[in-house]
Amino acid sequence: MSDRDLIGYADQPPDIVWPNGARLAVSVVVNFEEGAEIQVGDGDPTSERVGEVLSVVPECRRDQGQEQIFAYGTRVGLWRFLKALKDTQTPATFYMCGRAVERSPQLARAIVEAGHEAACHGWLWRPNADFPDALTERVDLKRATDAIQTATGQRPLGFFCRGSESDWSREILADAGYFYTSNAFDDDLPYLDESGLIVVPYNLDTNDMKFFHPNGFTRSGEFVEYIRDAVVQLLAEAKSGKSSTLSIGLHLRITGRPARFRAVTEILEYLASLEGQIWRARRIDIARHFAAGFPVATTSLIQQ
């Protein structure tokens, strides 16, 4: 049986006050994956099937339709995001896949020059859980890290991969000098992993990927309303002294589309209107603030 922590902080969460006095930190995350998705045309064995429609192209055949769906994100969507983030003065973290950055370094550079964080999203948009061994994963991580640093001049300190990490991912990340990982869906607050990494949890429910899921959103207003509900609930808890974080996950090719971008605009404007009640922050800043205030934090404060 695996050694899972099902307790966490329980009823003794740390008393965290974010730098501006708020108890809710909100992290806007934009995923830069376009060009790093699995594609036969790029030499991969199969092509990504999740997109605007389920691909009907036979396995092992080049899927130019899927390639174009992804390309929309960098050709058009990125520029909508950068403008909206600037207009609302929203700091963001961009999860960058190494192959995507290597193919479009000028785009990655524009993101960092706008003041946003470059975090590593692996070399390809794939789950680390499917690496056959630690050495292969270690090589993949270095390749992605180097590509991001070369393109942007910023050494990534945060990491998130599609799906799940492998059993050895966190040890590899710590050895490579990473500061935090976000492959965690199990808490509202950061915590310290035994690897030495800070874990900054990520939310999959407040994520635009649900536009592509059968149990998800169909109209932009549904996404906006869902985000508002999450913020309202966490602000209500903040009044009683409970601290938390909330991530909002976005993708260039998904909410970069006009109809869905209405949701992005409304969400960013809504968050900006709450300045002082919430702290809008990059994930590296959340990790650093947590580490500075709770250097000996543990994943569980209850001793069994």
Tab-separated table of C-alpha atoms in Angstrom:
chain	number	residue	atom	x	y	z
A	1	MET	CA	0.000	0.000	0.000
A	2	SER	CA	1.310	3.470	-0.867
A	3	ASP	CA	2.349	5.917	1.844
A	4	ARG	CA	-0.281	8.588	1.146
A	5	ASP	CA	-0.816	11.535	3.477
A	6	LEU	CA	-4.583	11.701	3.926
A	7	ILE	CA	-4.382	14.014	6.950
A	8	GLY	CA	-2.478	17.119	5.864
A	9	TYR	CA	-2.871	20.114	8.149
A	10	ALA	CA	-6.266	18.866	9.388
A	11	ASP	CA	-7.717	21.462	11.790
A	12	GLN	CA	-4.346	23.100	12.456
A	13	PRO	CA	-3.459	24.955	9.224
A	14	PRO	CA	-0.641	27.497	9.403
A	15	ASP	CA	-1.653	31.093	10.044
A	16	ILE	CA	-0.488	32.684	6.806
A	17	VAL	CA	-0.966	36.354	6.020
A	18	TRP	CA	0.117	37.179	2.489
A	19	PRO	CA	2.336	40.250	1.835
A	20	ASN	CA	-0.526	42.715	1.276
A	21	GLY	CA	-2.406	41.593	4.396
A	22	ALA	CA	-4.839	39.316	2.579
A	23	ARG	CA	-5.471	35.703	3.541
A	24	LEU	CA	-6.326	34.501	0.025
A	25	ALA	CA	-3.582	34.287	-2.599
A	26	VAL	CA	-4.809	33.846	-6.180
A	27	SER	CA	-2.476	32.477	-8.813
A	28	VAL	CA	-3.262	32.885	-12.522
A	29	VAL	CA	-1.523	30.182	-14.544
A	30	VAL	CA	-1.282	30.175	-18.326
A	31	ASN	CA	-0.082	26.994	-20.017
A	32	PHE	CA	2.327	27.310	-22.958
A	33	GLU	CA	2.198	23.816	-24.504
A	34	GLU	CA	1.729	24.501	-28.197
A	35	GLY	CA	4.439	22.757	-30.206
A	36	ALA	CA	5.174	20.333	-27.368
A	37	GLU	CA	2.048	18.213	-27.713
A	38	ILE	CA	2.533	14.714	-29.075
A	39	GLN	CA	2.296	14.833	-32.875
A	40	VAL	CA	3.218	12.294	-35.525
A	41	GLY	CA	4.255	15.205	-37.726
A	42	ASP	CA	6.903	16.086	-35.132
A	43	GLY	CA	8.300	12.576	-35.000
A	44	ASP	CA	6.203	11.278	-32.104
A	45	PRO	CA	4.606	7.811	-32.343
A	46	THR	CA	1.024	9.117	-32.050
A	47	SER	CA	-0.815	12.434	-32.084
A	48	GLU	CA	-2.664	14.195	-29.257
A	49	ARG	CA	-6.368	13.406	-29.417
A	50	VAL	CA	-7.787	15.949	-26.934
A	51	GLY	CA	-8.833	19.142	-28.678
A	52	GLU	CA	-11.854	21.090	-29.918
A	53	VAL	CA	-13.141	17.812	-31.323
A	54	LEU	CA	-12.023	14.250	-30.752
A	55	SER	CA	-9.554	13.471	-33.510
A	56	VAL	CA	-10.745	11.009	-36.157
A	57	VAL	CA	-7.349	10.736	-37.862
A	58	PRO	CA	-6.055	7.137	-37.769
A	59	GLU	CA	-3.314	6.307	-35.283
A	60	CYS	CA	0.212	6.884	-36.537
A	61	ARG	CA	-0.952	9.338	-39.221
A	62	ARG	CA	-0.094	13.022	-39.180
A	63	ASP	CA	-3.004	15.069	-37.812
A	64	GLN	CA	-2.730	18.531	-39.324
A	65	GLY	CA	-6.082	19.525	-37.840
A	66	GLN	CA	-4.829	19.005	-34.295
A	67	GLU	CA	-1.586	20.774	-35.144
A	68	GLN	CA	-3.574	23.803	-36.266
A	69	ILE	CA	-5.824	23.768	-33.199
A	70	PHE	CA	-2.726	23.973	-31.020
A	71	ALA	CA	-1.052	26.571	-33.244
A	72	TYR	CA	-3.965	28.957	-32.734
A	73	GLY	CA	-2.859	29.316	-29.142
A	74	THR	CA	0.520	30.810	-29.968
A	75	ARG	CA	-0.433	32.585	-33.183
A	76	VAL	CA	-3.438	34.399	-31.675
A	77	GLY	CA	-4.306	33.403	-28.122
A	78	LEU	CA	-1.029	34.414	-26.499
A	79	TRP	CA	-1.395	38.024	-27.564
A	80	ARG	CA	-4.903	38.249	-26.135
A	81	PHE	CA	-3.554	36.943	-22.844
A	82	LEU	CA	-0.593	39.288	-22.664
A	83	LYS	CA	-2.792	42.310	-23.365
A	84	ALA	CA	-5.438	41.324	-20.802
A	85	LEU	CA	-2.830	40.587	-18.139
A	86	LYS	CA	-1.224	43.972	-18.781
A	87	ASP	CA	-4.549	45.820	-18.788
A	88	THR	CA	-5.508	44.352	-15.400
A	89	GLN	CA	-1.953	44.444	-13.983
A	90	THR	CA	-2.161	40.733	-13.260
A	91	PRO	CA	1.071	38.852	-12.557
A	92	ALA	CA	0.963	35.323	-13.948
A	93	THR	CA	2.925	32.113	-14.032
A	94	PHE	CA	3.362	30.490	-17.427
A	95	TYR	CA	3.869	26.729	-17.428
A	96	MET	CA	6.256	26.332	-20.371
A	97	CYS	CA	7.023	23.068	-22.146
A	98	GLY	CA	10.618	22.917	-23.317
A	99	ARG	CA	9.939	21.890	-26.913
A	100	ALA	CA	7.345	24.639	-27.258
A	101	VAL	CA	9.875	27.206	-26.042
A	102	GLU	CA	12.665	25.882	-28.254
A	103	ARG	CA	10.410	26.224	-31.312
A	104	SER	CA	9.137	29.708	-30.435
A	105	PRO	CA	11.762	31.312	-28.190
A	106	GLN	CA	10.651	34.839	-29.061
A	107	LEU	CA	7.224	34.115	-27.561
A	108	ALA	CA	8.686	32.809	-24.306
A	109	ARG	CA	10.934	35.857	-24.156
A	110	ALA	CA	7.961	38.218	-24.632
A	111	ILE	CA	6.194	36.539	-21.705
A	112	VAL	CA	9.102	37.032	-19.308
A	113	GLU	CA	9.771	40.560	-20.537
A	114	ALA	CA	6.171	41.346	-19.545
A	115	GLY	CA	7.059	40.420	-15.949
A	116	HIS	CA	5.569	36.943	-15.776
A	117	GLU	CA	7.149	33.814	-14.320
A	118	ALA	CA	8.511	31.050	-16.530
A	119	ALA	CA	7.911	27.702	-14.829
A	120	CYS	CA	8.829	24.333	-16.312
A	121	HIS	CA	6.081	22.116	-17.760
A	122	GLY	CA	8.403	19.322	-18.900
A	123	TRP	CA	9.980	18.882	-22.330
A	124	LEU	CA	6.749	17.534	-23.851
A	125	TRP	CA	3.135	17.878	-22.714
A	126	ARG	CA	3.047	14.435	-21.124
A	127	PRO	CA	2.713	12.879	-17.674
A	128	ASN	CA	6.002	12.236	-15.913
A	129	ALA	CA	4.434	9.057	-14.560
A	130	ASP	CA	5.089	7.378	-17.910
A	131	PHE	CA	8.890	7.766	-17.784
A	132	PRO	CA	10.433	4.274	-17.700
A	133	ASP	CA	13.281	5.255	-15.373
A	134	ALA	CA	14.740	8.151	-13.398
A	135	LEU	CA	17.660	8.756	-15.767
A	136	THR	CA	15.386	9.350	-18.754
A	137	GLU	CA	13.284	11.770	-16.732
A	138	ARG	CA	16.380	13.577	-15.443
A	139	VAL	CA	17.657	14.117	-18.995
A	140	ASP	CA	14.227	15.334	-20.112
A	141	LEU	CA	14.048	17.843	-17.250
A	142	LYS	CA	17.495	19.258	-18.004
A	143	ARG	CA	16.622	19.655	-21.668
A	144	ALA	CA	13.453	21.585	-20.805
A	145	THR	CA	15.165	23.695	-18.140
A	146	ASP	CA	17.984	24.664	-20.494
A	147	ALA	CA	15.571	25.570	-23.306
A	148	ILE	CA	13.575	27.890	-21.052
A	149	GLN	CA	16.626	29.553	-19.555
A	150	THR	CA	18.255	30.040	-22.956
A	151	ALA	CA	15.138	31.604	-24.462
A	152	THR	CA	14.087	33.808	-21.557
A	153	GLY	CA	17.186	34.423	-19.481
A	154	GLN	CA	15.151	33.229	-16.490
A	155	ARG	CA	16.028	29.946	-14.817
A	156	PRO	CA	12.745	28.169	-13.989
A	157	LEU	CA	12.351	27.345	-10.298
A	158	GLY	CA	8.842	25.873	-10.401
A	159	PHE	CA	7.535	22.733	-12.067
A	160	PHE	CA	4.265	21.143	-13.126
A	161	CYS	CA	3.736	18.234	-15.507
A	162	ARG	CA	0.617	16.926	-17.171
A	163	GLY	CA	-1.263	14.396	-15.081
A	164	SER	CA	1.048	12.893	-12.498
A	165	GLU	CA	4.668	12.952	-11.410
A	166	SER	CA	6.637	9.717	-11.242
A	167	ASP	CA	7.693	8.230	-7.917
A	168	TRP	CA	11.090	9.866	-8.324
A	169	SER	CA	10.110	13.236	-9.876
A	170	ARG	CA	10.459	15.319	-6.722
A	171	GLU	CA	13.880	13.951	-5.881
A	172	ILE	CA	15.022	14.777	-9.426
A	173	LEU	CA	13.565	18.284	-9.214
A	174	ALA	CA	15.257	18.961	-5.883
A	175	ASP	CA	18.596	17.687	-7.205
A	176	ALA	CA	18.220	19.972	-10.231
A	177	GLY	CA	17.790	23.039	-8.023
A	178	TYR	CA	14.048	23.524	-8.325
A	179	PHE	CA	12.309	25.358	-5.482
A	180	TYR	CA	8.693	24.237	-5.818
A	181	THR	CA	6.442	21.752	-7.554
A	182	SER	CA	2.737	22.128	-8.267
A	183	ASN	CA	1.728	18.533	-9.014
A	184	ALA	CA	-0.515	18.498	-5.972
A	185	PHE	CA	-4.288	18.605	-5.900
A	186	ASP	CA	-4.651	17.791	-2.217
A	187	ASP	CA	-4.660	21.081	-0.290
A	188	ASP	CA	-5.521	24.778	-0.265
A	189	LEU	CA	-2.152	25.778	1.209
A	190	PRO	CA	1.506	25.187	0.336
A	191	TYR	CA	3.450	22.616	2.305
A	192	LEU	CA	6.961	21.227	2.521
A	193	ASP	CA	7.741	17.916	0.844
A	194	GLU	CA	10.287	15.500	2.276
A	195	SER	CA	12.398	16.159	-0.836
A	196	GLY	CA	12.875	19.720	0.397
A	197	LEU	CA	10.629	21.181	-2.300
A	198	ILE	CA	7.825	23.566	-1.474
A	199	VAL	CA	4.542	22.168	-2.807
A	200	VAL	CA	2.222	24.857	-4.167
A	201	PRO	CA	-1.100	23.090	-4.850
A	202	TYR	CA	-2.865	23.440	-8.208
A	203	ASN	CA	-6.618	23.366	-8.840
A	204	LEU	CA	-8.076	21.301	-11.662
A	205	ASP	CA	-11.674	22.358	-11.050
A	206	THR	CA	-10.953	26.067	-11.668
A	207	ASN	CA	-9.255	25.197	-14.940
A	208	ASP	CA	-10.343	25.886	-18.504
A	209	MET	CA	-9.500	22.295	-19.539
A	210	LYS	CA	-13.018	21.584	-18.313
A	211	PHE	CA	-14.273	23.173	-21.533
A	212	PHE	CA	-12.890	20.041	-23.207
A	213	HIS	CA	-14.358	17.609	-20.667
A	214	PRO	CA	-17.889	16.174	-20.778
A	215	ASN	CA	-18.513	17.178	-17.145
A	216	GLY	CA	-17.211	20.682	-17.657
A	217	PHE	CA	-18.119	24.136	-18.931
A	218	THR	CA	-19.854	24.877	-22.215
A	219	ARG	CA	-20.323	28.661	-21.995
A	220	SER	CA	-17.872	31.294	-20.793
A	221	GLY	CA	-20.313	32.540	-18.162
A	222	GLU	CA	-20.285	29.168	-16.423
A	223	PHE	CA	-16.537	29.383	-15.946
A	224	VAL	CA	-16.762	32.941	-14.608
A	225	GLU	CA	-19.520	31.990	-12.178
A	226	TYR	CA	-17.568	28.981	-10.947
A	227	ILE	CA	-14.473	31.100	-10.269
A	228	ARG	CA	-16.578	33.689	-8.433
A	229	ASP	CA	-18.105	30.973	-6.254
A	230	ALA	CA	-14.644	29.702	-5.297
A	231	VAL	CA	-13.370	33.187	-4.456
A	232	VAL	CA	-16.491	34.120	-2.471
A	233	GLN	CA	-16.232	30.927	-0.418
A	234	LEU	CA	-12.540	31.392	0.341
A	235	LEU	CA	-13.033	35.060	1.235
A	236	ALA	CA	-15.811	34.053	3.640
A	237	GLU	CA	-13.409	31.617	5.287
A	238	ALA	CA	-10.730	34.324	5.386
A	239	LYS	CA	-12.978	36.445	7.581
A	240	SER	CA	-12.680	33.785	10.265
A	241	GLY	CA	-8.891	33.773	9.948
A	242	LYS	CA	-8.414	30.872	7.539
A	243	SER	CA	-5.755	31.314	4.859
A	244	SER	CA	-5.748	29.724	1.417
A	245	THR	CA	-4.549	29.778	-2.166
A	246	LEU	CA	-6.498	29.393	-5.398
A	247	SER	CA	-5.090	28.738	-8.853
A	248	ILE	CA	-6.896	29.529	-12.097
A	249	GLY	CA	-5.548	27.434	-14.956
A	250	LEU	CA	-5.789	28.731	-18.519
A	251	HIS	CA	-4.577	27.518	-21.912
A	252	LEU	CA	-3.640	29.592	-24.940
A	253	ARG	CA	-5.565	27.377	-27.371
A	254	ILE	CA	-8.647	26.953	-25.166
A	255	THR	CA	-9.638	30.228	-23.546
A	256	GLY	CA	-7.533	32.039	-26.118
A	257	ARG	CA	-10.535	31.584	-28.444
A	258	PRO	CA	-12.819	34.660	-28.680
A	259	ALA	CA	-15.962	33.273	-27.029
A	260	ARG	CA	-14.065	31.732	-24.124
A	261	PHE	CA	-11.779	34.735	-23.765
A	262	ARG	CA	-14.777	36.685	-22.503
A	263	ALA	CA	-14.429	34.522	-19.400
A	264	VAL	CA	-10.726	35.379	-19.064
A	265	THR	CA	-11.452	39.101	-19.332
A	266	GLU	CA	-14.243	39.009	-16.762
A	267	ILE	CA	-12.227	36.849	-14.353
A	268	LEU	CA	-9.155	39.076	-14.512
A	269	GLU	CA	-11.235	42.224	-14.046
A	270	TYR	CA	-13.068	40.619	-11.124
A	271	LEU	CA	-9.809	39.665	-9.414
A	272	ALA	CA	-8.412	43.152	-9.969
A	273	SER	CA	-11.496	44.631	-8.277
A	274	LEU	CA	-10.670	42.623	-5.143
A	275	GLU	CA	-7.196	44.093	-4.677
A	276	GLY	CA	-6.490	44.206	-0.942
A	277	GLN	CA	-8.921	41.379	-0.200
A	278	ILE	CA	-6.816	38.961	-2.230
A	279	TRP	CA	-3.148	38.778	-3.196
A	280	ARG	CA	-2.636	38.213	-6.919
A	281	ALA	CA	0.722	36.525	-7.197
A	282	ARG	CA	3.030	34.429	-9.303
A	283	ARG	CA	3.549	30.952	-7.945
A	284	ILE	CA	7.226	31.536	-7.209
A	285	ASP	CA	6.224	34.468	-4.991
A	286	ILE	CA	3.700	32.316	-3.123
A	287	ALA	CA	6.364	29.646	-2.572
A	288	ARG	CA	8.942	32.166	-1.365
A	289	HIS	CA	6.555	33.848	1.054
A	290	PHE	CA	5.515	30.501	2.487
A	291	ALA	CA	9.120	29.342	2.845
A	292	ALA	CA	10.158	32.567	4.574
A	293	GLY	CA	7.372	32.385	7.132
A	294	PHE	CA	7.257	28.649	7.711
A	295	PRO	CA	10.755	27.237	7.211
A	296	VAL	CA	10.009	24.099	9.210
A	297	ALA	CA	6.483	23.485	7.907
A	298	THR	CA	5.532	19.859	7.395
A	299	THR	CA	2.886	18.141	5.327
A	300	SER	CA	1.160	16.977	8.495
A	301	LEU	CA	0.971	18.711	11.863
A	302	ILE	CA	-0.659	15.749	13.524
A	303	GLN	CA	1.665	13.046	14.805
A	304	GLN	CA	0.187	9.601	14.520
